[in-house]
Amino acid sequence: MEQDWIMGLIGGLLIGLAGAVYLLGNGRIMGASGIIGGIIDGTGRSAWKERAVFLAALVIVPLLMVPFVTESDTHLTQNPILLILAGLLVGIGTRVANGCTSGHGVCGISRLSQRGIVATIIYIGAGGVTVALLRHALGVI
Amino acid sequence: MRYLLALIAGGLFGAGLLISGMTDTTKVQGWLDIFGNWDPTLAFVMGGAIIPMAIAWRLTRVRTPLVGGSFPKPADPKLGRNLIVGSIMFGMGWGLVGLCPGPTIASIGFGGWQNIMFVVAMAVGMALAPYFGRALDARLDAR
């Protein structure tokens, strides 16, 4: 669709605004993997309520919006092996690298952090190679 | 106040992810599919998100957080192998199914069993990550 990039830009601005509120308001970096991971491994125990509220809103607001958007299908694979393997890789990888698309990508690049820029280049590259191999060479995804 | 701001930020984040199409895995895999039918949407999402964040980072120089305390200090600029190995693993998982931590949480309410399965596996991975990190250090430091 031609309007995809407009919706992308509007959605992106909202994501950036969310990060700005979290930073200027609470003095924290809005990184999804850090907020979830900190609850799971206990490193974020001191601020768990704040994290839980953030995650609750992150689940509920899109759910309430679904009836009003034209396309909300996630088009997610039905293959349980792929889902579990990918979930484990994303879980371990984001915590070992200390950031994901929101933390390293949005929050890191916007402050010209060298770590954020390098991480983003690497995970986009690794994702690109994965899609190229599994879609075009092996035809798995 | 702290909780109200977290609520607003989480809600805006979720709305942005849904509107931008980042909860749609075909768009994400389409962005990573450089050799196929490439979808540039993610670049607009990233670009759009970086604009308010860059302004926010500039404002951190002249203000303090609304709820008090101080802003996070710039991270140690050292790149390190954990950043590299972790990002490679994350990128592989991201490419496999087209989900990263933000969008998968945002679609818990409507993403079906597949999304729940991914969230559970991701949570297990996050719980294992400290052990993985230590094992990686032990192995590489032994050389």
PDB file of C-alpha atoms in Angstrom, chain B:
ATOM      1  CA  MET B   1       3.035  10.783  38.732  1.00  0.00           C
ATOM      2  CA  ARG B   2       5.737   8.247  37.875  1.00  0.00           C
ATOM      3  CA  TYR B   3       3.086   5.608  37.185  1.00  0.00           C
ATOM      4  CA  LEU B   4       0.868   7.956  35.179  1.00  0.00           C
ATOM      5  CA  LEU B   5       3.825   8.840  32.937  1.00  0.00           C
ATOM      6  CA  ALA B   6       4.710   5.147  32.520  1.00  0.00           C
ATOM      7  CA  LEU B   7       1.069   4.500  31.571  1.00  0.00           C
ATOM      8  CA  ILE B   8       1.122   7.298  28.969  1.00  0.00           C
ATOM      9  CA  ALA B   9       4.472   6.170  27.542  1.00  0.00           C
ATOM     10  CA  GLY B  10       3.401   2.510  27.327  1.00  0.00           C
ATOM     11  CA  GLY B  11       0.111   3.471  25.706  1.00  0.00           C
ATOM     12  CA  LEU B  12       1.739   5.770  23.141  1.00  0.00           C
ATOM     13  CA  PHE B  13       4.348   3.093  22.391  1.00  0.00           C
ATOM     14  CA  GLY B  14       1.639   0.481  21.810  1.00  0.00           C
ATOM     15  CA  ALA B  15      -0.467   2.820  19.665  1.00  0.00           C
ATOM     16  CA  GLY B  16       2.579   3.757  17.584  1.00  0.00           C
ATOM     17  CA  LEU B  17       3.600   0.131  17.058  1.00  0.00           C
ATOM     18  CA  LEU B  18       0.103  -0.836  15.895  1.00  0.00           C
ATOM     19  CA  ILE B  19      -0.462   2.208  13.652  1.00  0.00           C
ATOM     20  CA  SER B  20       2.982   1.972  12.059  1.00  0.00           C
ATOM     21  CA  GLY B  21       2.382  -1.678  11.119  1.00  0.00           C
ATOM     22  CA  MET B  22       5.265  -3.015  13.237  1.00  0.00           C
ATOM     23  CA  THR B  23       2.992  -5.647  14.785  1.00  0.00           C
ATOM     24  CA  ASP B  24       2.566  -7.049  11.255  1.00  0.00           C
ATOM     25  CA  THR B  25       5.392  -9.537  10.785  1.00  0.00           C
ATOM     26  CA  THR B  26       5.163  -9.414   6.970  1.00  0.00           C
ATOM     27  CA  LYS B  27       6.191  -5.735   7.132  1.00  0.00           C
ATOM     28  CA  VAL B  28       9.158  -6.456   9.388  1.00  0.00           C
ATOM     29  CA  GLN B  29      10.337  -9.461   7.376  1.00  0.00           C
ATOM     30  CA  GLY B  30       9.677  -7.383   4.251  1.00  0.00           C
ATOM     31  CA  TRP B  31      12.109  -4.741   5.542  1.00  0.00           C
ATOM     32  CA  LEU B  32      14.739  -7.437   6.164  1.00  0.00           C
ATOM     33  CA  ASP B  33      14.079  -9.023   2.759  1.00  0.00           C
ATOM     34  CA  ILE B  34      16.645  -6.991   0.865  1.00  0.00           C
ATOM     35  CA  PHE B  35      16.895  -9.501  -1.972  1.00  0.00           C
ATOM     36  CA  GLY B  36      13.140  -9.993  -2.358  1.00  0.00           C
ATOM     37  CA  ASN B  37      10.130  -7.690  -2.296  1.00  0.00           C
ATOM     38  CA  TRP B  38      11.745  -5.055  -0.061  1.00  0.00           C
ATOM     39  CA  ASP B  39       9.398  -3.027   2.182  1.00  0.00           C
ATOM     40  CA  PRO B  40      10.889   0.319   3.326  1.00  0.00           C
ATOM     41  CA  THR B  41       8.171   1.077   5.936  1.00  0.00           C
ATOM     42  CA  LEU B  42      10.440   0.341   8.922  1.00  0.00           C
ATOM     43  CA  ALA B  43      12.834   3.099   7.864  1.00  0.00           C
ATOM     44  CA  PHE B  44      10.006   5.632   8.130  1.00  0.00           C
ATOM     45  CA  VAL B  45       9.029   4.256  11.552  1.00  0.00           C
ATOM     46  CA  MET B  46      12.625   4.501  12.811  1.00  0.00           C
ATOM     47  CA  GLY B  47      13.068   7.956  11.291  1.00  0.00           C
ATOM     48  CA  GLY B  48       9.789   9.157  12.776  1.00  0.00           C
ATOM     49  CA  ALA B  49      10.685   7.803  16.216  1.00  0.00           C
ATOM     50  CA  ILE B  50      14.180   9.264  16.241  1.00  0.00           C
ATOM     51  CA  ILE B  51      12.938  12.866  15.707  1.00  0.00           C
ATOM     52  CA  PRO B  52      11.083  13.333  19.062  1.00  0.00           C
ATOM     53  CA  MET B  53      13.777  11.292  20.847  1.00  0.00           C
ATOM     54  CA  ALA B  54      16.597  13.454  19.507  1.00  0.00           C
ATOM     55  CA  ILE B  55      14.765  16.564  20.757  1.00  0.00           C
ATOM     56  CA  ALA B  56      14.232  14.853  24.122  1.00  0.00           C
ATOM     57  CA  TRP B  57      17.956  14.035  24.448  1.00  0.00           C
ATOM     58  CA  ARG B  58      18.796  17.698  23.739  1.00  0.00           C
ATOM     59  CA  LEU B  59      16.370  18.777  26.476  1.00  0.00           C
ATOM     60  CA  THR B  60      18.103  16.479  28.981  1.00  0.00           C
ATOM     61  CA  ARG B  61      21.047  18.911  28.899  1.00  0.00           C
ATOM     62  CA  VAL B  62      19.038  21.760  30.379  1.00  0.00           C
ATOM     63  CA  ARG B  63      16.500  20.006  32.604  1.00  0.00           C
ATOM     64  CA  THR B  64      16.048  17.197  35.113  1.00  0.00           C
ATOM     65  CA  PRO B  65      13.438  14.407  34.990  1.00  0.00           C
ATOM     66  CA  LEU B  66       9.921  15.532  35.929  1.00  0.00           C
ATOM     67  CA  VAL B  67       9.755  13.061  38.821  1.00  0.00           C
ATOM     68  CA  GLY B  68      13.209  14.018  40.088  1.00  0.00           C
ATOM     69  CA  GLY B  69      16.474  12.128  40.075  1.00  0.00           C
ATOM     70  CA  SER B  70      18.874  12.328  37.160  1.00  0.00           C
ATOM     71  CA  PHE B  71      19.029  11.253  33.548  1.00  0.00           C
ATOM     72  CA  PRO B  72      20.827   8.041  32.549  1.00  0.00           C
ATOM     73  CA  LYS B  73      24.504   8.678  31.888  1.00  0.00           C
ATOM     74  CA  PRO B  74      25.848   7.806  28.446  1.00  0.00           C
ATOM     75  CA  ALA B  75      26.698   4.135  28.376  1.00  0.00           C
ATOM     76  CA  ASP B  76      30.298   2.950  28.372  1.00  0.00           C
ATOM     77  CA  PRO B  77      31.158   3.468  24.697  1.00  0.00           C
ATOM     78  CA  LYS B  78      33.111   0.203  24.601  1.00  0.00           C
ATOM     79  CA  LEU B  79      31.559  -2.092  21.998  1.00  0.00           C
ATOM     80  CA  GLY B  80      32.425  -5.474  23.491  1.00  0.00           C
ATOM     81  CA  ARG B  81      31.667  -8.956  22.250  1.00  0.00           C
ATOM     82  CA  ASN B  82      28.418  -9.233  24.241  1.00  0.00           C
ATOM     83  CA  LEU B  83      26.950  -6.387  22.187  1.00  0.00           C
ATOM     84  CA  ILE B  84      28.035  -8.079  18.969  1.00  0.00           C
ATOM     85  CA  VAL B  85      27.095 -11.689  19.809  1.00  0.00           C
ATOM     86  CA  GLY B  86      23.803 -10.626  21.396  1.00  0.00           C
ATOM     87  CA  SER B  87      22.843  -8.446  18.446  1.00  0.00           C
ATOM     88  CA  ILE B  88      23.597 -11.247  15.975  1.00  0.00           C
ATOM     89  CA  MET B  89      21.369 -13.635  17.968  1.00  0.00           C
ATOM     90  CA  PHE B  90      18.620 -11.038  18.266  1.00  0.00           C
ATOM     91  CA  GLY B  91      18.777 -10.271  14.512  1.00  0.00           C
ATOM     92  CA  MET B  92      18.500 -13.968  13.639  1.00  0.00           C
ATOM     93  CA  GLY B  93      15.414 -14.423  15.821  1.00  0.00           C
ATOM     94  CA  TRP B  94      13.932 -11.172  14.495  1.00  0.00           C
ATOM     95  CA  GLY B  95      14.374 -12.343  10.920  1.00  0.00           C
ATOM     96  CA  LEU B  96      13.011 -15.845  11.602  1.00  0.00           C
ATOM     97  CA  VAL B  97       9.494 -14.721  12.535  1.00  0.00           C
ATOM     98  CA  GLY B  98       9.487 -10.911  12.284  1.00  0.00           C
ATOM     99  CA  LEU B  99       8.953 -10.102  15.980  1.00  0.00           C
ATOM    100  CA  CYS B 100      10.979  -8.057  18.442  1.00  0.00           C
ATOM    101  CA  PRO B 101      10.223  -7.427  22.153  1.00  0.00           C
ATOM    102  CA  GLY B 102       8.039  -4.278  21.809  1.00  0.00           C
ATOM    103  CA  PRO B 103       5.657  -5.471  19.077  1.00  0.00           C
ATOM    104  CA  THR B 104       5.239  -8.960  20.558  1.00  0.00           C
ATOM    105  CA  ILE B 105       4.101  -7.501  23.906  1.00  0.00           C
ATOM    106  CA  ALA B 106       1.859  -5.016  22.070  1.00  0.00           C
ATOM    107  CA  SER B 107       0.092  -7.858  20.239  1.00  0.00           C
ATOM    108  CA  ILE B 108      -0.489 -10.133  23.263  1.00  0.00           C
ATOM    109  CA  GLY B 109      -4.177  -9.148  23.174  1.00  0.00           C
ATOM    110  CA  PHE B 110      -4.812  -9.983  19.545  1.00  0.00           C
ATOM    111  CA  GLY B 111      -1.847 -11.993  18.212  1.00  0.00           C
ATOM    112  CA  GLY B 112      -3.247 -15.441  18.976  1.00  0.00           C
ATOM    113  CA  TRP B 113      -1.480 -18.514  20.351  1.00  0.00           C
ATOM    114  CA  GLN B 114       1.524 -18.073  18.073  1.00  0.00           C
ATOM    115  CA  ASN B 115       2.359 -14.724  19.655  1.00  0.00           C
ATOM    116  CA  ILE B 116       1.874 -16.105  23.187  1.00  0.00           C
ATOM    117  CA  MET B 117       4.227 -18.975  22.331  1.00  0.00           C
ATOM    118  CA  PHE B 118       6.854 -16.472  21.157  1.00  0.00           C
ATOM    119  CA  VAL B 119       6.430 -14.308  24.291  1.00  0.00           C
ATOM    120  CA  VAL B 120       6.892 -17.338  26.566  1.00  0.00           C
ATOM    121  CA  ALA B 121      10.002 -18.485  24.655  1.00  0.00           C
ATOM    122  CA  MET B 122      11.374 -14.920  24.777  1.00  0.00           C
ATOM    123  CA  ALA B 123      10.787 -14.746  28.541  1.00  0.00           C
ATOM    124  CA  VAL B 124      12.604 -18.075  28.988  1.00  0.00           C
ATOM    125  CA  GLY B 125      15.451 -16.714  26.850  1.00  0.00           C
ATOM    126  CA  MET B 126      15.638 -13.568  28.986  1.00  0.00           C
ATOM    127  CA  ALA B 127      15.792 -15.685  32.149  1.00  0.00           C
ATOM    128  CA  LEU B 128      18.609 -17.779  30.615  1.00  0.00           C
ATOM    129  CA  ALA B 129      20.537 -14.762  29.275  1.00  0.00           C
ATOM    130  CA  PRO B 130      22.667 -14.099  32.391  1.00  0.00           C
ATOM    131  CA  TYR B 131      23.860 -17.746  32.340  1.00  0.00           C
ATOM    132  CA  PHE B 132      24.491 -17.577  28.609  1.00  0.00           C
ATOM    133  CA  GLY B 133      26.480 -14.350  29.036  1.00  0.00           C
ATOM    134  CA  ARG B 134      28.634 -15.899  31.776  1.00  0.00           C
ATOM    135  CA  ALA B 135      29.196 -19.086  29.744  1.00  0.00           C
ATOM    136  CA  LEU B 136      30.229 -16.955  26.765  1.00  0.00           C
ATOM    137  CA  ASP B 137      32.696 -15.010  28.908  1.00  0.00           C
ATOM    138  CA  ALA B 138      34.147 -18.185  30.434  1.00  0.00           C
ATOM    139  CA  ARG B 139      34.640 -19.822  27.047  1.00  0.00           C
ATOM    140  CA  LEU B 140      36.207 -16.822  25.332  1.00  0.00           C
ATOM    141  CA  ASP B 141      38.345 -15.805  28.306  1.00  0.00           C
ATOM    142  CA  ALA B 142      39.766 -19.347  28.524  1.00  0.00           C
ATOM    143  CA  ARG B 143      41.462 -18.923  25.148  1.00  0.00           C
TER     144      ARG B 143
END
